[in-house]
């Protein structure tokens, strides 16, 4: 028993410099993939977020919810249609997106944080006109292109001791509702908050030179290298918007953006509290 306690003390002592580094700083976590679906992973992520909050780190959790939206649309007998990887969002679909993301998904996460001993408040981009948007160019319906972020609701929640959990639904001055890409929203919010870093949970180890070889992980990418990696095909398909969001966050002043494997339990803590980190880190 003594050995186990000694090991625990060693782990806590090793984490101390990182806790001091991030104390009072803002960290944005974009939550998605298997970590959002698998119950044990979901619980591990929420536990990590609560721990970060309890040691004085201001955590902002941003989430989408594509699978739950698709599931609800199937129940309502509404066809899901995608254009260039984005969900085509007509008025009817926009209502489903708002109902699922700002309703069920958001409140389920807030409830789970509460069950695990944390304090969270659920928000969506409509609250306080937090995420202001216009129609994205092209034939996507009410898919939103962010025009402005008002961080007031998020800051008020943090100042009141809560973990803000933000659903990525946007609005415009006419009251139209927009489906906002969660990676894009997380990057914009991180920039507006002058966050210390942004962590994106994915279903792969990070950015790899060869997607079929997990040992080909690229640990560090400078944002000026992104265009060349896209041209070489190393960044392609669904990885492009994720990487571009990391790039945009760093260019907006976030000190670093990290893409990590959300399938690994407590990967957030490994990233935050160790020199080695995990995944791919994007730097200026």
PDB file of N, CA and C in Angstrom, residues 207-253:
ATOM      1  N   UNK A 207      -1.955  13.828 -36.528  1.00  0.00           N
ATOM      2  CA  UNK A 207      -1.648  13.932 -37.952  1.00  0.00           C
ATOM      3  C   UNK A 207      -0.497  12.982 -38.276  1.00  0.00           C
ATOM      4  N   UNK A 208      -0.713  12.123 -39.285  1.00  0.00           N
ATOM      5  CA  UNK A 208       0.298  11.126 -39.630  1.00  0.00           C
ATOM      6  C   UNK A 208       0.723  11.262 -41.084  1.00  0.00           C
ATOM      7  N   UNK A 209       1.990  10.981 -41.320  1.00  0.00           N
ATOM      8  CA  UNK A 209       2.495  11.013 -42.695  1.00  0.00           C
ATOM      9  C   UNK A 209       1.816   9.949 -43.540  1.00  0.00           C
ATOM     10  N   UNK A 210       1.541   8.793 -42.911  1.00  0.00           N
ATOM     11  CA  UNK A 210       0.847   7.705 -43.583  1.00  0.00           C
ATOM     12  C   UNK A 210      -0.319   7.299 -42.691  1.00  0.00           C
ATOM     13  N   UNK A 211      -1.546   7.526 -43.177  1.00  0.00           N
ATOM     14  CA  UNK A 211      -2.724   7.265 -42.337  1.00  0.00           C
ATOM     15  C   UNK A 211      -2.832   5.798 -41.938  1.00  0.00           C
ATOM     16  N   UNK A 212      -2.163   4.909 -42.659  1.00  0.00           N
ATOM     17  CA  UNK A 212      -2.218   3.474 -42.350  1.00  0.00           C
ATOM     18  C   UNK A 212      -1.102   3.033 -41.407  1.00  0.00           C
ATOM     19  N   UNK A 213      -0.268   3.974 -41.000  1.00  0.00           N
ATOM     20  CA  UNK A 213       0.856   3.651 -40.121  1.00  0.00           C
ATOM     21  C   UNK A 213       0.834   4.571 -38.914  1.00  0.00           C
ATOM     22  N   UNK A 214       0.373   4.040 -37.773  1.00  0.00           N
ATOM     23  CA  UNK A 214       0.245   4.868 -36.567  1.00  0.00           C
ATOM     24  C   UNK A 214       1.591   5.297 -36.012  1.00  0.00           C
ATOM     25  N   UNK A 215       2.673   4.663 -36.471  1.00  0.00           N
ATOM     26  CA  UNK A 215       4.005   5.055 -36.018  1.00  0.00           C
ATOM     27  C   UNK A 215       4.541   6.255 -36.803  1.00  0.00           C
ATOM     28  N   UNK A 216       3.758   6.729 -37.784  1.00  0.00           N
ATOM     29  CA  UNK A 216       4.224   7.861 -38.596  1.00  0.00           C
ATOM     30  C   UNK A 216       3.664   9.190 -38.097  1.00  0.00           C
ATOM     31  N   UNK A 217       3.314   9.229 -36.810  1.00  0.00           N
ATOM     32  CA  UNK A 217       2.766  10.448 -36.202  1.00  0.00           C
ATOM     33  C   UNK A 217       3.714  11.629 -36.375  1.00  0.00           C
ATOM     34  N   UNK A 218       3.158  12.769 -36.767  1.00  0.00           N
ATOM     35  CA  UNK A 218       3.932  14.014 -36.842  1.00  0.00           C
ATOM     36  C   UNK A 218       3.677  14.768 -35.534  1.00  0.00           C
ATOM     37  N   UNK A 219       4.656  14.855 -34.629  1.00  0.00           N
ATOM     38  CA  UNK A 219       4.398  15.425 -33.303  1.00  0.00           C
ATOM     39  C   UNK A 219       4.212  16.939 -33.283  1.00  0.00           C
ATOM     40  N   UNK A 220       4.916  17.646 -34.176  1.00  0.00           N
ATOM     41  CA  UNK A 220       4.859  19.113 -34.181  1.00  0.00           C
ATOM     42  C   UNK A 220       4.719  19.618 -35.605  1.00  0.00           C
ATOM     43  N   UNK A 221       3.780  20.557 -35.803  1.00  0.00           N
ATOM     44  CA  UNK A 221       3.613  21.213 -37.099  1.00  0.00           C
ATOM     45  C   UNK A 221       3.546  22.714 -36.852  1.00  0.00           C
ATOM     46  N   UNK A 222       4.334  23.482 -37.579  1.00  0.00           N
ATOM     47  CA  UNK A 222       4.231  24.935 -37.531  1.00  0.00           C
ATOM     48  C   UNK A 222       3.209  25.374 -38.585  1.00  0.00           C
ATOM     49  N   UNK A 223       2.393  26.358 -38.250  1.00  0.00           N
ATOM     50  CA  UNK A 223       1.248  26.680 -39.112  1.00  0.00           C
ATOM     51  C   UNK A 223       1.658  27.040 -40.535  1.00  0.00           C
ATOM     52  N   UNK A 224       2.859  27.563 -40.726  1.00  0.00           N
ATOM     53  CA  UNK A 224       3.317  27.894 -42.077  1.00  0.00           C
ATOM     54  C   UNK A 224       3.571  26.643 -42.924  1.00  0.00           C
ATOM     55  N   UNK A 225       3.613  25.473 -42.276  1.00  0.00           N
ATOM     56  CA  UNK A 225       3.838  24.214 -42.986  1.00  0.00           C
ATOM     57  C   UNK A 225       2.547  23.561 -43.467  1.00  0.00           C
ATOM     58  N   UNK A 226       1.397  24.058 -43.002  1.00  0.00           N
ATOM     59  CA  UNK A 226       0.119  23.391 -43.269  1.00  0.00           C
ATOM     60  C   UNK A 226      -0.188  23.331 -44.761  1.00  0.00           C
ATOM     61  N   UNK A 227      -0.043  24.438 -45.462  1.00  0.00           N
ATOM     62  CA  UNK A 227      -0.374  24.476 -46.890  1.00  0.00           C
ATOM     63  C   UNK A 227       0.447  23.449 -47.666  1.00  0.00           C
ATOM     64  N   UNK A 228       1.720  23.319 -47.318  1.00  0.00           N
ATOM     65  CA  UNK A 228       2.592  22.365 -48.005  1.00  0.00           C
ATOM     66  C   UNK A 228       2.152  20.929 -47.721  1.00  0.00           C
ATOM     67  N   UNK A 229       1.712  20.656 -46.496  1.00  0.00           N
ATOM     68  CA  UNK A 229       1.255  19.316 -46.127  1.00  0.00           C
ATOM     69  C   UNK A 229      -0.052  18.968 -46.842  1.00  0.00           C
ATOM     70  N   UNK A 230      -0.903  19.967 -47.060  1.00  0.00           N
ATOM     71  CA  UNK A 230      -2.132  19.748 -47.832  1.00  0.00           C
ATOM     72  C   UNK A 230      -1.782  19.427 -49.283  1.00  0.00           C
ATOM     73  N   UNK A 231      -0.841  20.194 -49.827  1.00  0.00           N
ATOM     74  CA  UNK A 231      -0.428  19.999 -51.222  1.00  0.00           C
ATOM     75  C   UNK A 231       0.176  18.611 -51.426  1.00  0.00           C
ATOM     76  N   UNK A 232       0.898  18.114 -50.429  1.00  0.00           N
ATOM     77  CA  UNK A 232       1.516  16.790 -50.519  1.00  0.00           C
ATOM     78  C   UNK A 232       0.512  15.665 -50.277  1.00  0.00           C
ATOM     79  N   UNK A 233      -0.709  16.025 -49.829  1.00  0.00           N
ATOM     80  CA  UNK A 233      -1.726  15.008 -49.569  1.00  0.00           C
ATOM     81  C   UNK A 233      -1.644  14.386 -48.188  1.00  0.00           C
ATOM     82  N   UNK A 234      -0.708  14.864 -47.363  1.00  0.00           N
ATOM     83  CA  UNK A 234      -0.585  14.343 -45.993  1.00  0.00           C
ATOM     84  C   UNK A 234      -1.798  14.777 -45.172  1.00  0.00           C
ATOM     85  N   UNK A 235      -2.264  16.005 -45.426  1.00  0.00           N
ATOM     86  CA  UNK A 235      -3.525  16.478 -44.835  1.00  0.00           C
ATOM     87  C   UNK A 235      -4.562  16.418 -45.947  1.00  0.00           C
ATOM     88  N   UNK A 236      -5.581  15.589 -45.757  1.00  0.00           N
ATOM     89  CA  UNK A 236      -6.591  15.425 -46.801  1.00  0.00           C
ATOM     90  C   UNK A 236      -7.932  15.040 -46.191  1.00  0.00           C
ATOM     91  N   UNK A 237      -8.977  15.084 -47.013  1.00  0.00           N
ATOM     92  CA  UNK A 237     -10.305  14.634 -46.591  1.00  0.00           C
ATOM     93  C   UNK A 237     -10.812  15.356 -45.359  1.00  0.00           C
ATOM     94  N   UNK A 238     -11.375  14.574 -44.434  1.00  0.00           N
ATOM     95  CA  UNK A 238     -11.962  15.142 -43.222  1.00  0.00           C
ATOM     96  C   UNK A 238     -10.951  15.743 -42.273  1.00  0.00           C
ATOM     97  N   UNK A 239      -9.650  15.454 -42.515  1.00  0.00           N
ATOM     98  CA  UNK A 239      -8.615  16.035 -41.656  1.00  0.00           C
ATOM     99  C   UNK A 239      -8.377  17.507 -41.988  1.00  0.00           C
ATOM    100  N   UNK A 240      -8.717  17.922 -43.207  1.00  0.00           N
ATOM    101  CA  UNK A 240      -8.452  19.302 -43.624  1.00  0.00           C
ATOM    102  C   UNK A 240      -9.144  20.323 -42.723  1.00  0.00           C
ATOM    103  N   UNK A 241     -10.479  20.222 -42.490  1.00  0.00           N
ATOM    104  CA  UNK A 241     -11.104  21.238 -41.621  1.00  0.00           C
ATOM    105  C   UNK A 241     -10.593  21.209 -40.188  1.00  0.00           C
ATOM    106  N   UNK A 242     -10.223  20.028 -39.681  1.00  0.00           N
ATOM    107  CA  UNK A 242      -9.701  19.948 -38.310  1.00  0.00           C
ATOM    108  C   UNK A 242      -8.357  20.661 -38.206  1.00  0.00           C
ATOM    109  N   UNK A 243      -7.484  20.398 -39.182  1.00  0.00           N
ATOM    110  CA  UNK A 243      -6.167  21.024 -39.167  1.00  0.00           C
ATOM    111  C   UNK A 243      -6.285  22.529 -39.408  1.00  0.00           C
ATOM    112  N   UNK A 244      -7.155  22.919 -40.344  1.00  0.00           N
ATOM    113  CA  UNK A 244      -7.342  24.341 -40.615  1.00  0.00           C
ATOM    114  C   UNK A 244      -7.867  25.067 -39.386  1.00  0.00           C
ATOM    115  N   UNK A 245      -8.709  24.406 -38.605  1.00  0.00           N
ATOM    116  CA  UNK A 245      -9.205  25.023 -37.374  1.00  0.00           C
ATOM    117  C   UNK A 245      -8.075  25.225 -36.374  1.00  0.00           C
ATOM    118  N   UNK A 246      -7.192  24.228 -36.253  1.00  0.00           N
ATOM    119  CA  UNK A 246      -6.020  24.371 -35.380  1.00  0.00           C
ATOM    120  C   UNK A 246      -5.140  25.519 -35.864  1.00  0.00           C
ATOM    121  N   UNK A 247      -4.921  25.572 -37.184  1.00  0.00           N
ATOM    122  CA  UNK A 247      -4.121  26.641 -37.770  1.00  0.00           C
ATOM    123  C   UNK A 247      -4.738  28.010 -37.485  1.00  0.00           C
ATOM    124  N   UNK A 248      -6.056  28.124 -37.687  1.00  0.00           N
ATOM    125  CA  UNK A 248      -6.738  29.409 -37.482  1.00  0.00           C
ATOM    126  C   UNK A 248      -6.672  29.852 -36.027  1.00  0.00           C
ATOM    127  N   UNK A 249      -6.784  28.892 -35.106  1.00  0.00           N
ATOM    128  CA  UNK A 249      -6.705  29.231 -33.682  1.00  0.00           C
ATOM    129  C   UNK A 249      -5.345  29.816 -33.335  1.00  0.00           C
ATOM    130  N   UNK A 250      -4.281  29.180 -33.831  1.00  0.00           N
ATOM    131  CA  UNK A 250      -2.919  29.656 -33.550  1.00  0.00           C
ATOM    132  C   UNK A 250      -2.690  31.023 -34.191  1.00  0.00           C
ATOM    133  N   UNK A 251      -3.164  31.195 -35.409  1.00  0.00           N
ATOM    134  CA  UNK A 251      -3.009  32.496 -36.078  1.00  0.00           C
ATOM    135  C   UNK A 251      -3.806  33.586 -35.376  1.00  0.00           C
ATOM    136  N   UNK A 252      -4.858  33.181 -34.627  1.00  0.00           N
ATOM    137  CA  UNK A 252      -5.668  34.152 -33.885  1.00  0.00           C
ATOM    138  C   UNK A 252      -5.076  34.483 -32.518  1.00  0.00           C
ATOM    139  N   UNK A 253      -3.926  33.860 -32.196  1.00  0.00           N
ATOM    140  CA  UNK A 253      -3.249  34.201 -30.950  1.00  0.00           C
ATOM    141  C   UNK A 253      -3.228  33.124 -29.893  1.00  0.00           C
TER     142      UNK A 253
END
